[in-house]
Coordinates of C-alpha atoms and ligand atoms in Angstrom, one line a residue:
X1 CA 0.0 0.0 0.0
X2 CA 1.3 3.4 -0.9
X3 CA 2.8 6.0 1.9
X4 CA 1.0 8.9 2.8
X5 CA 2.7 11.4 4.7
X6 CA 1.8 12.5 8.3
X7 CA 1.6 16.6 7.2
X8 CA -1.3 15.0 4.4
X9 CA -2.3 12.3 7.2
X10 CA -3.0 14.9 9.5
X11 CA -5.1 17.4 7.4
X12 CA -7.1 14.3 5.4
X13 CA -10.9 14.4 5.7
X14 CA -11.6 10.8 4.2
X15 CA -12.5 8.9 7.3
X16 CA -13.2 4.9 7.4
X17 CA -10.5 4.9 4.4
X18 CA -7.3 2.6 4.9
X19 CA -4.3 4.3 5.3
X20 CA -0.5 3.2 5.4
X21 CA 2.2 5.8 7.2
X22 CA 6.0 4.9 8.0
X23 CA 7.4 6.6 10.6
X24 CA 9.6 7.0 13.6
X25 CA 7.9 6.0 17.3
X26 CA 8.1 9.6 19.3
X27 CA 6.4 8.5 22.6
X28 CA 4.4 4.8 23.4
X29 CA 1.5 4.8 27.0
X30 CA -1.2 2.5 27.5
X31 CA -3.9 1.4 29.4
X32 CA -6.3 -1.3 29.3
X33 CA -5.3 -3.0 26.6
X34 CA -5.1 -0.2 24.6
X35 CA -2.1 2.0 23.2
X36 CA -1.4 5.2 21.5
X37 CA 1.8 5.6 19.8
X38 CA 2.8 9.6 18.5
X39 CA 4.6 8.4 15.1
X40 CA 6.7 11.1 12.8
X41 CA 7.9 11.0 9.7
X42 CA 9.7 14.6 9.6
X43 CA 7.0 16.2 7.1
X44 CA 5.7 18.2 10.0
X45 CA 6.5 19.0 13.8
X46 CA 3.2 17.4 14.4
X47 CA 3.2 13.8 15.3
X48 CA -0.1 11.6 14.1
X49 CA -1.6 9.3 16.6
X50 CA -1.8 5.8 16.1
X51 CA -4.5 3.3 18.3
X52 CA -3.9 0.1 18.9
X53 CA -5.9 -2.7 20.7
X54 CA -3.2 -5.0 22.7
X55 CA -5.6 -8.1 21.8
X56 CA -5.2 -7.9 18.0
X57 CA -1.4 -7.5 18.1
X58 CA 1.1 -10.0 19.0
X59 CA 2.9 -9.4 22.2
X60 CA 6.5 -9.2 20.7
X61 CA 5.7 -6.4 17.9
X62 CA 3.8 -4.2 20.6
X63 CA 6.8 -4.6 22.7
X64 CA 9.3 -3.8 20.5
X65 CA 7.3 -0.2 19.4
X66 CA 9.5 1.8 21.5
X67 CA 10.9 5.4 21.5
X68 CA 13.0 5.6 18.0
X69 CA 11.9 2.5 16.4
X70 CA 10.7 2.7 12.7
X71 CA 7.0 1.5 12.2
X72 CA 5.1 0.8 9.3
X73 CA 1.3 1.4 10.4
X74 CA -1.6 0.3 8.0
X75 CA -4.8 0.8 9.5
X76 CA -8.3 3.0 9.5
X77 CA -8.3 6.5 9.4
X78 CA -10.5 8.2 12.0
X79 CA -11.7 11.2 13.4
X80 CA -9.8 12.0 16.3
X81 CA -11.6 12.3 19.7
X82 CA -8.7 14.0 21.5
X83 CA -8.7 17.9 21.2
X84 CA -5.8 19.7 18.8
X85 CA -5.9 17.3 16.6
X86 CA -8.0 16.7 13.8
X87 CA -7.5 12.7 12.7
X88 CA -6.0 9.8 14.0
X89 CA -5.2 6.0 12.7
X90 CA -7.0 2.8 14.3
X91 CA -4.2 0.3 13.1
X92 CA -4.4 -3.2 11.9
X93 CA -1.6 -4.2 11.2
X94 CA 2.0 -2.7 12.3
X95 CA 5.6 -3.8 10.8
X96 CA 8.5 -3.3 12.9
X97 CA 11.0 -2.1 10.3
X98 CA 13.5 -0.8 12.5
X99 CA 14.0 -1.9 16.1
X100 CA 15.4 0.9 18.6
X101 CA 16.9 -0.9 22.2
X102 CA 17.5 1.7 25.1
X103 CA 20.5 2.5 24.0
X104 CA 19.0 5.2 22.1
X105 CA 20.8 8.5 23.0
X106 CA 17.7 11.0 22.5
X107 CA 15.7 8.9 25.1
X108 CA 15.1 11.6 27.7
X109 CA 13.1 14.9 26.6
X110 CA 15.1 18.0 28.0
X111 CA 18.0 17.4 26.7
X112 CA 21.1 20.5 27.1
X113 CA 21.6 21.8 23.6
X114 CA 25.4 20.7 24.1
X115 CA 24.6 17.1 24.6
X116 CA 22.5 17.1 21.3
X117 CA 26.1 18.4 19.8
X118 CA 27.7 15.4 20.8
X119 CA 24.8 13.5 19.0
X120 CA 24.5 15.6 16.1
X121 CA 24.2 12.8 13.9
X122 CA 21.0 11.9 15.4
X123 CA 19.6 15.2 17.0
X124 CA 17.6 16.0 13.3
X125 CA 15.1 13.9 14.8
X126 CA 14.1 16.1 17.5
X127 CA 11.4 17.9 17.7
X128 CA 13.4 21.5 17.3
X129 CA 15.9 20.3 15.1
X130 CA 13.4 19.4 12.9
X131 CA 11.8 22.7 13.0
X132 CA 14.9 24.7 12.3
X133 CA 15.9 22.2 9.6
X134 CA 12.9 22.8 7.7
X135 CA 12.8 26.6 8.4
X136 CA 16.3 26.5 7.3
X137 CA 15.0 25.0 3.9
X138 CA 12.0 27.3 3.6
X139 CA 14.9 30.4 4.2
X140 CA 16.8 28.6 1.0
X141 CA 13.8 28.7 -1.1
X142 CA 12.7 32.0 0.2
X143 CA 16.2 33.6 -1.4
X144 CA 16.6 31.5 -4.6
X145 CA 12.9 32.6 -5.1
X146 CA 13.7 36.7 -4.1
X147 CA 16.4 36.8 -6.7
X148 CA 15.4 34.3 -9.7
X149 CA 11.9 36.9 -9.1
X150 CA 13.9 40.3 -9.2
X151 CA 16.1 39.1 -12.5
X152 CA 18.8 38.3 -10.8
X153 CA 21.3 35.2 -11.9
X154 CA 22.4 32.3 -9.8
X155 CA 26.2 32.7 -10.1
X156 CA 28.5 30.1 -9.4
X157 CA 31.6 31.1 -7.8
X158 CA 34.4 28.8 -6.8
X159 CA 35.1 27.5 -3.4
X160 CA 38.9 26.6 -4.2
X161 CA 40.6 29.8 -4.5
X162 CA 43.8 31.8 -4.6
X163 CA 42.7 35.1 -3.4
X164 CA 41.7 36.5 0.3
X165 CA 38.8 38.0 -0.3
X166 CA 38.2 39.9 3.3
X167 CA 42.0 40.2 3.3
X168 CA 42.0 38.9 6.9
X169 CA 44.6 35.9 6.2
X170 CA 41.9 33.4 7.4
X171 CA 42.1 31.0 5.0
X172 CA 42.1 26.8 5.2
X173 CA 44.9 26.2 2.4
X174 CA 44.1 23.0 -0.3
X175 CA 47.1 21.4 -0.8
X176 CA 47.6 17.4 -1.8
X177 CA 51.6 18.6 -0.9
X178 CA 53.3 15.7 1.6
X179 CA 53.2 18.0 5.0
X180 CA 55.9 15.9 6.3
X181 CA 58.5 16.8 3.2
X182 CA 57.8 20.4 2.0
X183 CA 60.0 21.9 -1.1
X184 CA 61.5 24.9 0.3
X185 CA 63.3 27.8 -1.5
X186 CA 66.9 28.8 0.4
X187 CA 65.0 31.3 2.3
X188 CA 62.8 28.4 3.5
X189 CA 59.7 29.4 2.0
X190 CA 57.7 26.8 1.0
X191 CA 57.9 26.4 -3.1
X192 CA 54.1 25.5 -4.6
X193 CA 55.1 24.9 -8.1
X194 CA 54.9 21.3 -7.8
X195 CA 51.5 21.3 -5.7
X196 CA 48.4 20.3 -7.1
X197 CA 47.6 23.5 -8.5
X198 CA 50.6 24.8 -8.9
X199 CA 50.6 27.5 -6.5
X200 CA 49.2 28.1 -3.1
X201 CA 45.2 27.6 -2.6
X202 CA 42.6 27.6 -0.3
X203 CA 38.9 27.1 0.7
X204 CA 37.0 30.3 0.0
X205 CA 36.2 33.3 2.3
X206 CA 33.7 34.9 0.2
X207 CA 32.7 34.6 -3.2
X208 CA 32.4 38.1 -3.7
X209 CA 35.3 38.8 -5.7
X210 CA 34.2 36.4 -8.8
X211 CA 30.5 37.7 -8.3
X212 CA 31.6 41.1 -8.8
X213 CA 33.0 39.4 -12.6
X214 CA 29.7 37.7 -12.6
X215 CA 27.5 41.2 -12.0
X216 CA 29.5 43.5 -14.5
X217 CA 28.6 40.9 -17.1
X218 CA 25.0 39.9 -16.6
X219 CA 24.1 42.7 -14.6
X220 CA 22.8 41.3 -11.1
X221 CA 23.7 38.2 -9.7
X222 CA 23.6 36.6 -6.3
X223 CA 25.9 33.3 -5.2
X224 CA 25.0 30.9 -2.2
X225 CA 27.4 28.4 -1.1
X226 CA 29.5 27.8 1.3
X227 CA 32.4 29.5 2.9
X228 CA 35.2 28.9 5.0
X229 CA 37.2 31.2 8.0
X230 CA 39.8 29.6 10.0
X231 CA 39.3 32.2 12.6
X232 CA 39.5 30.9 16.3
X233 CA 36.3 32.7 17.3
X234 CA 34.6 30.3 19.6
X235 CA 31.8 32.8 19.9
X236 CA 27.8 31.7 19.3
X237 CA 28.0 33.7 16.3
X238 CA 30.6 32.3 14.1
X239 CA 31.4 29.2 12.5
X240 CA 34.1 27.8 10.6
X241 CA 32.2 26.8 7.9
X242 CA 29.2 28.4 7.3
X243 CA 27.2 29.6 4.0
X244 CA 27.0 32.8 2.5
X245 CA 24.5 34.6 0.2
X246 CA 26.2 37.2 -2.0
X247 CA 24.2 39.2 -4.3
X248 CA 26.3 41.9 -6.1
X249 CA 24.9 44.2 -8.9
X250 CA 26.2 46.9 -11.2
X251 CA 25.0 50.4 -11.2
X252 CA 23.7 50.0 -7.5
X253 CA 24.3 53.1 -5.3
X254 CA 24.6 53.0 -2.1
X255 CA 20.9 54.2 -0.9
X256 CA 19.8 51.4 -3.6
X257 CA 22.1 48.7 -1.6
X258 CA 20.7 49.8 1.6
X259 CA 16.9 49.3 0.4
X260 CA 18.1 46.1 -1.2
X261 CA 19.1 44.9 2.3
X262 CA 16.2 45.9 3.7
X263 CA 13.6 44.4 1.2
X264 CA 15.5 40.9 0.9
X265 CA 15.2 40.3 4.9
X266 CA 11.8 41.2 5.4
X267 CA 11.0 38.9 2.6
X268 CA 13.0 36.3 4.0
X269 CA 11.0 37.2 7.2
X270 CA 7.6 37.1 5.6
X271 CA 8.2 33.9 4.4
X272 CA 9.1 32.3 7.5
X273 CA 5.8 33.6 9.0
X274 CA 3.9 32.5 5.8
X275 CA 4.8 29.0 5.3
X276 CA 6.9 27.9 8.5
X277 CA 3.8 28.5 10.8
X278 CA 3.4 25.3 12.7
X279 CA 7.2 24.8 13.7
X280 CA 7.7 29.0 14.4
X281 CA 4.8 28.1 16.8
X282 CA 6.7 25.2 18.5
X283 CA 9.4 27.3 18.4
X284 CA 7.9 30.3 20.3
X285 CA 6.7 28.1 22.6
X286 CA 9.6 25.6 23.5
X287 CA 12.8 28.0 22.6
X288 CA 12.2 31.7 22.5
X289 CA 8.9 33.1 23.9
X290 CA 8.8 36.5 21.6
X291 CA 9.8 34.8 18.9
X292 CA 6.8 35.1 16.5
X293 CA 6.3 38.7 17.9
X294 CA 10.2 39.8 16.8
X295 CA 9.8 38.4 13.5
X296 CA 6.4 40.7 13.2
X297 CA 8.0 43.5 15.1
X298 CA 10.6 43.5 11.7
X299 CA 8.6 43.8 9.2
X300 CA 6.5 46.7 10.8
X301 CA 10.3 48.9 11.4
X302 CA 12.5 50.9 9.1
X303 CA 15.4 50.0 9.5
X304 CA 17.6 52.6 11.1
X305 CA 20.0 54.2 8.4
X306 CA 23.3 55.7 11.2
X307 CA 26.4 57.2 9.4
X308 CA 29.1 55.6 11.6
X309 CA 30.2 58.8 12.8
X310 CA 26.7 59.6 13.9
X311 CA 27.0 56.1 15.9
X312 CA 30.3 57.4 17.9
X313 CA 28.5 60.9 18.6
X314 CA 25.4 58.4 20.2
X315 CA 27.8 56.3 22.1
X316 CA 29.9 59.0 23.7
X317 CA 27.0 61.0 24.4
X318 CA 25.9 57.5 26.4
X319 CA 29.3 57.6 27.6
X320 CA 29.4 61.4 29.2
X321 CA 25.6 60.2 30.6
X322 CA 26.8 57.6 32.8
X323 CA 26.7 54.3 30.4
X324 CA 29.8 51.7 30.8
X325 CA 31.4 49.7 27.8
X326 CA 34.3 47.5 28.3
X327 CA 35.8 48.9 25.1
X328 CA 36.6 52.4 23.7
X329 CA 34.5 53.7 21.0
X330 CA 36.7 56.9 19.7
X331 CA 36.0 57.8 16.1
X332 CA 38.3 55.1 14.2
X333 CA 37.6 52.5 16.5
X334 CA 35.7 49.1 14.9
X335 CA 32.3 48.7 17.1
X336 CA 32.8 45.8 19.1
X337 CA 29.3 43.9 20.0
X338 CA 28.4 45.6 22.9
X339 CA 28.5 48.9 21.0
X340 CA 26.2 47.3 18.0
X341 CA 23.9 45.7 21.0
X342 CA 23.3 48.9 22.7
X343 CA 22.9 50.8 19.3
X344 CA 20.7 48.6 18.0
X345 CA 19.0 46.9 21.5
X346 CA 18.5 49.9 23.6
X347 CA 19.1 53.5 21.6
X348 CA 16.9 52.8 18.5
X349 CA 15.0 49.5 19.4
X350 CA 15.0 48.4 15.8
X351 CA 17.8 47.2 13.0
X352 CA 20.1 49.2 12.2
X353 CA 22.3 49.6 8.8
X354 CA 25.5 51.6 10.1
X355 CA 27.3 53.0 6.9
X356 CA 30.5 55.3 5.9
X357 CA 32.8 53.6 8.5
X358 CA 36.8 54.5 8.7
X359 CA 38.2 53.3 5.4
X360 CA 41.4 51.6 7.7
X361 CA 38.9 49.2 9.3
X362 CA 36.8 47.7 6.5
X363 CA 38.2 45.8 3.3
X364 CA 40.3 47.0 0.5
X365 CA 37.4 47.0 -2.1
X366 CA 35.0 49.6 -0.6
X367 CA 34.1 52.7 -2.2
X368 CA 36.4 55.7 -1.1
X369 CA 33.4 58.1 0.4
X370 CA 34.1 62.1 -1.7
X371 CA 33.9 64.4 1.7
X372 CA 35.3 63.3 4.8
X373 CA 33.1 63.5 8.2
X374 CA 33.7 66.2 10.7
X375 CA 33.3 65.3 14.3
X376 CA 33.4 67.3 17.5
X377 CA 34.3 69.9 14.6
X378 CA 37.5 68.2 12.9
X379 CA 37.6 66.6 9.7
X380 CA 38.5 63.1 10.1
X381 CA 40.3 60.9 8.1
X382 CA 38.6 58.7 4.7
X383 CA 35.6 56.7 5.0
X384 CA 33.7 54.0 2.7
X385 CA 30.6 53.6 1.9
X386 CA 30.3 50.1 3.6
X387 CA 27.1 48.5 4.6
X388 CA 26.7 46.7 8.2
X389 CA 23.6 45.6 8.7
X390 CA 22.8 44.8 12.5
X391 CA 20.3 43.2 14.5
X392 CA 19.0 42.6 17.9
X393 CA 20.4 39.8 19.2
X394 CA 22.2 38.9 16.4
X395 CA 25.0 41.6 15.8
X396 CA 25.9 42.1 12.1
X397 CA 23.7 39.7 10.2
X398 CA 24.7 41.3 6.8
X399 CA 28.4 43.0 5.4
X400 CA 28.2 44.8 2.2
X401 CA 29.2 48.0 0.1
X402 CA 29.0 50.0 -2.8
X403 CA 32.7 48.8 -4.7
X404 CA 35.6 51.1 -5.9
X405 CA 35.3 51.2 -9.4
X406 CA 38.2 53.9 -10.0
X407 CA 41.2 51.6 -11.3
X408 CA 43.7 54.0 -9.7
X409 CA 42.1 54.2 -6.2
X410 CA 41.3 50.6 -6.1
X411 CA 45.3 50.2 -7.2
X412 CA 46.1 52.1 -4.4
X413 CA 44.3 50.4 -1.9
X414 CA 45.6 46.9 -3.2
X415 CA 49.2 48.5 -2.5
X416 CA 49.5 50.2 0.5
X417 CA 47.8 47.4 1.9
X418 CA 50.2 44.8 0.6
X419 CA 48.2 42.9 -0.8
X420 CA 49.5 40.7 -3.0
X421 CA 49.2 41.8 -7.1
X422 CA 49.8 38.7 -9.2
X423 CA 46.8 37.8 -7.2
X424 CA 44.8 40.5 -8.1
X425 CA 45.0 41.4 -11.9
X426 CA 42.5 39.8 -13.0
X427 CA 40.1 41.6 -10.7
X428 CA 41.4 45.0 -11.3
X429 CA 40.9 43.6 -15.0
X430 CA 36.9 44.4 -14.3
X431 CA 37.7 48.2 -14.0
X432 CA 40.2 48.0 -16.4
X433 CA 37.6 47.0 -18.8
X434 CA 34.4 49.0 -18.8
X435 CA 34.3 50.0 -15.5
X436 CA 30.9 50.6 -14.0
X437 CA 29.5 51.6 -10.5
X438 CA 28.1 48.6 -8.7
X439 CA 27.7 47.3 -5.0
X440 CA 26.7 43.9 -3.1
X441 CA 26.6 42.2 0.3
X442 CA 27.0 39.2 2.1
X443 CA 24.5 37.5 4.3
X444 CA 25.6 34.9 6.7
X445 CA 23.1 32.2 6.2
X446 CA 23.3 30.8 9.5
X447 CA 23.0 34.7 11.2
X448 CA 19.8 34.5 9.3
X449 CA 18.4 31.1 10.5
X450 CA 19.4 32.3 14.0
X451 CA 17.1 35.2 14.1
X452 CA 14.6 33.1 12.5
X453 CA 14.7 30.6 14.7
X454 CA 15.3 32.3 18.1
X455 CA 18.3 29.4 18.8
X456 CA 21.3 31.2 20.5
X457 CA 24.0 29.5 19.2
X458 CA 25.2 29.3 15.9
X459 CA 26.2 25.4 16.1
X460 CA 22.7 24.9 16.8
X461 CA 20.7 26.2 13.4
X462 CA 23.4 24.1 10.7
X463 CA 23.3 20.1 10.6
X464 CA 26.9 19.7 11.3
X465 CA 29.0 22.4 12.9
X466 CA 32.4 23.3 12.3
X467 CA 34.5 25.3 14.8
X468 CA 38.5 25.2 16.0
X469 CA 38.7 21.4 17.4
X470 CA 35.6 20.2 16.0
X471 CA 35.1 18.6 12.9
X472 CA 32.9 15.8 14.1
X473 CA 30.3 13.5 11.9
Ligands
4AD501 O1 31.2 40.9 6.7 P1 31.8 39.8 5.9 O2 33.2 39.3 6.2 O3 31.7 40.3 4.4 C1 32.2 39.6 3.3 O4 32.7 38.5 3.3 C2 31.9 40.4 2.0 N1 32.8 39.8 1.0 C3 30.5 40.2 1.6 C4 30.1 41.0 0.4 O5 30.0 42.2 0.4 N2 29.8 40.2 -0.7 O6 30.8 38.6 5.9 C5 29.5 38.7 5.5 C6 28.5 38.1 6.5 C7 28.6 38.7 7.9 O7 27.8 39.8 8.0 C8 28.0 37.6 8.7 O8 26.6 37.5 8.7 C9 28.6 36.3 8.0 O9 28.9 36.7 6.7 N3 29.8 35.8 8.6 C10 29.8 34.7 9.4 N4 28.8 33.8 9.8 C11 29.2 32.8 10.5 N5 30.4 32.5 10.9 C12 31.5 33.3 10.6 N6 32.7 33.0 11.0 C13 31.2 34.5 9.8 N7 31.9 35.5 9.3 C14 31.0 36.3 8.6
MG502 MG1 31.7 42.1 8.2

């Protein structure tokens, strides 16, 4: 008899009709000879409730339905007595298809979120991993859908590379070179001529650099794949490996950029609301209380648009009020998170995009801002016109800019930065060539599914994490 799935189980009017669902055993009780088994198959957070009689089933199969066991039910679909839920299965006959012994690690409800990490294999088949897992799909379809709507191209860009994108040296190197007996020059620099692709590689940081050959040839494109850091932030917020959506598109200013930030989250957001309803629910309920009412609360807010410069003058006015940070925020300094948190948590009470930060501490790429910002009545040095997007709870959530596209400025960057040029001709080749204005961003998937999701931790809202020392399943 053919499967039908618990979601189509669940909402099917055609009582008295035989029915056949597979499934894994969430929870067994009886009494009297009866027994109610909540079975799940994954299509939905909601579990469909199976009836047995003790008398028509033989002792060993009813024993061996226990907590993680794979079933087979065929039996009568029915109308179902007990409140919240609209049908349930009489069964006839049930197959054992996979036995489950008390072994089982996800035995116990209430388990920490750090012992599910040490079964992340098995942890999918919990009730909130299972929610975020298909709210982490529904946020994949949500953005293929956003861009393949606005004309935008899915770009491919590689995830072996030469180049350092973010210029922050955080790269995994590919190499199929024997570790043990390295080629070295007399200088005792390691020689890559004889490595697999002939010079050093690694795993990608971003792929913004290729999209931005991607956008100034079709126009708008976005990549999403994944990307790599080897940063030793053991913070809930970052991950090893983690995937990125970059859309990047020519002739974008940087007001256009900011609205395109904007738009794409709440759509992300809307979506979640729209189709995601039954496991933001369980969510809300189980993980984060104001979950559902944050995820709202967005879509009704403009997002804060705050000149980095304007940010300082907020900060040090909180400062001269009274208001403690661990860290100093003088014009020039990077935010660190408690800057962003009380900016965006307690000052505005909404998401903020901060823009025109201190060209020294963003990447080598940004636009070179034309006036330079006065503060406490002093010009101060360059700024860009970079993009951080930040949100409650989160932090920054999305990193973007509007790109040099002077060949000389962009030259000069690349050099008094020391970065290296044979590296880099090829992408000073796209304002060599035809040079045109054009910006982009990066999203940090996983940012995304956090706020999303309400989860706290980053490890939590992606299958299999990856962070220094862990590399399990
Ligand atoms: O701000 P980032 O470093 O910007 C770039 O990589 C640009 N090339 C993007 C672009 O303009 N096309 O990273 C972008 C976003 C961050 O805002 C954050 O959401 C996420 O990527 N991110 C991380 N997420 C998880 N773990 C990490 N280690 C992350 N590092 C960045
Ligand atoms: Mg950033």
């Amino acid at each position: 008899m053919k499967r039908t799935k618990v979601i189509d189980a669940l909402k099917c009017t055609a009582y008295d009709a035989e029915i056949c669902v597979k499934g894994w055993v969430r929870s067994k009780r009886g009494s009297k000879g009866i027994f109610f088994i909540a079975l799940n198959d994954g299509s939905t957070i909601k579990n469909i409730q199976i009836v047995g009689e003790d008398q028509n089933f033989d002792t060993d199969t009813v024993k061996r339905i226990t907590t993680g066991a794979c079933i087979s039910v065929v039996g009568t679909l029915v109308e179902s007595p007990a409140a919240g839920q609209s049908s349930e299965i009489q069964a006839k006959n049930i197959e054992i298809l996979g036995d489950c012994d008390n072994t089982y690690p996800l035995q116990k409800k209430g388990a920490s979120w750090e012992y599910l990490r040490s079964v992340a294999h098995l942890r999918p088949r919990t009730n909130t991993f299972g929610a975020i897992l298909r709210i982490r799909h529904n946020m994949a379809m949500a953005i293929h859908t956003y861009f393949h709507q606005h004309g935008y191209y899915y770009f491919h860009s590689p995830i072996i590379t030469a180049s350092d994108c973010e210029g922050a040296g955080q790269m995994f190197q590919v190499t199929t070179k024997n570790l043990y007996d390295l080629k070295k020059d007399e200088n005792g620099s390691i020689i890559y001529d004889d490595d697999f692709f002939g010079k050093q590689a690694s795993l990608t940081v971003s792929g913004q650099l290729e999209g931005e050959l991607g956008a100034t040839a079709l126009g708008a494109i976005y990549t999403f794949g994944p990307t790599f850091r080897a940063e030793n932030s053991n913070t809930p917020r970052h991950l090893a490996e983690f995937w990125m959506i970059e859309p990047e598109i020519a002739f974008m200013d940087l007001d256009e950029l900011m609205d395109l930030e904007e738009d794409f989250i709440k759509y992300c957001v809307r979506w979640a609301l729209d189709n995601c309803q039954d496991d933001l629910e369980f969510l809300n309920k189980m993980v984060d209380k104001g979950l559902i009412e944050r995820l709202q609360g967005v879509l009704k807010e403009d997002f804060v648009r705050l000149p980095y410069t304007r940010g300082i003058e907020i900060l040090q006015e909180a400062v001269a009020k009274g208001r403690k940070f661990e860290f100093p925020c003088n014009w020039g300094d990077d935010l660190a998170s408690e800057h962003e948190r009380y900016l965006v948590e307690e000052y505005f009470k909404k998401p903020v995009i901060m823009t025109n930060y201190p060209k020294k501490i963003k990447a080598f790429y940004m636009k070179i801002d034309d006036t330079k910002p006065v503060f406490n009545g002093q010009e101060m040095e360059e700024t860009v016109q970079g993009t951080d997007v930040l949100f409650p709870s989160i932090g920054e959530i999305i990193g973007g800019s509007v790109r040099e596209e002077s060949y000389d400025k962009l030259l000069s960057e690349i050099e008094s930065r020391n970065i290296p040029m044979k590296d880099m001709t090829w992408y000073l080749d796209t304002r060599k060539y035809g040079s045109c204005p054009h910006a982009g961003f990066g999203l940090g998937f996983e940012r995304l599914i956090l706020f999303v999701t309400g989860m706290q931790n980053i490890r939590d809202v992606i299958p299999f994490p990856r962070t220094p020392k862990n590399a399990e399943f």
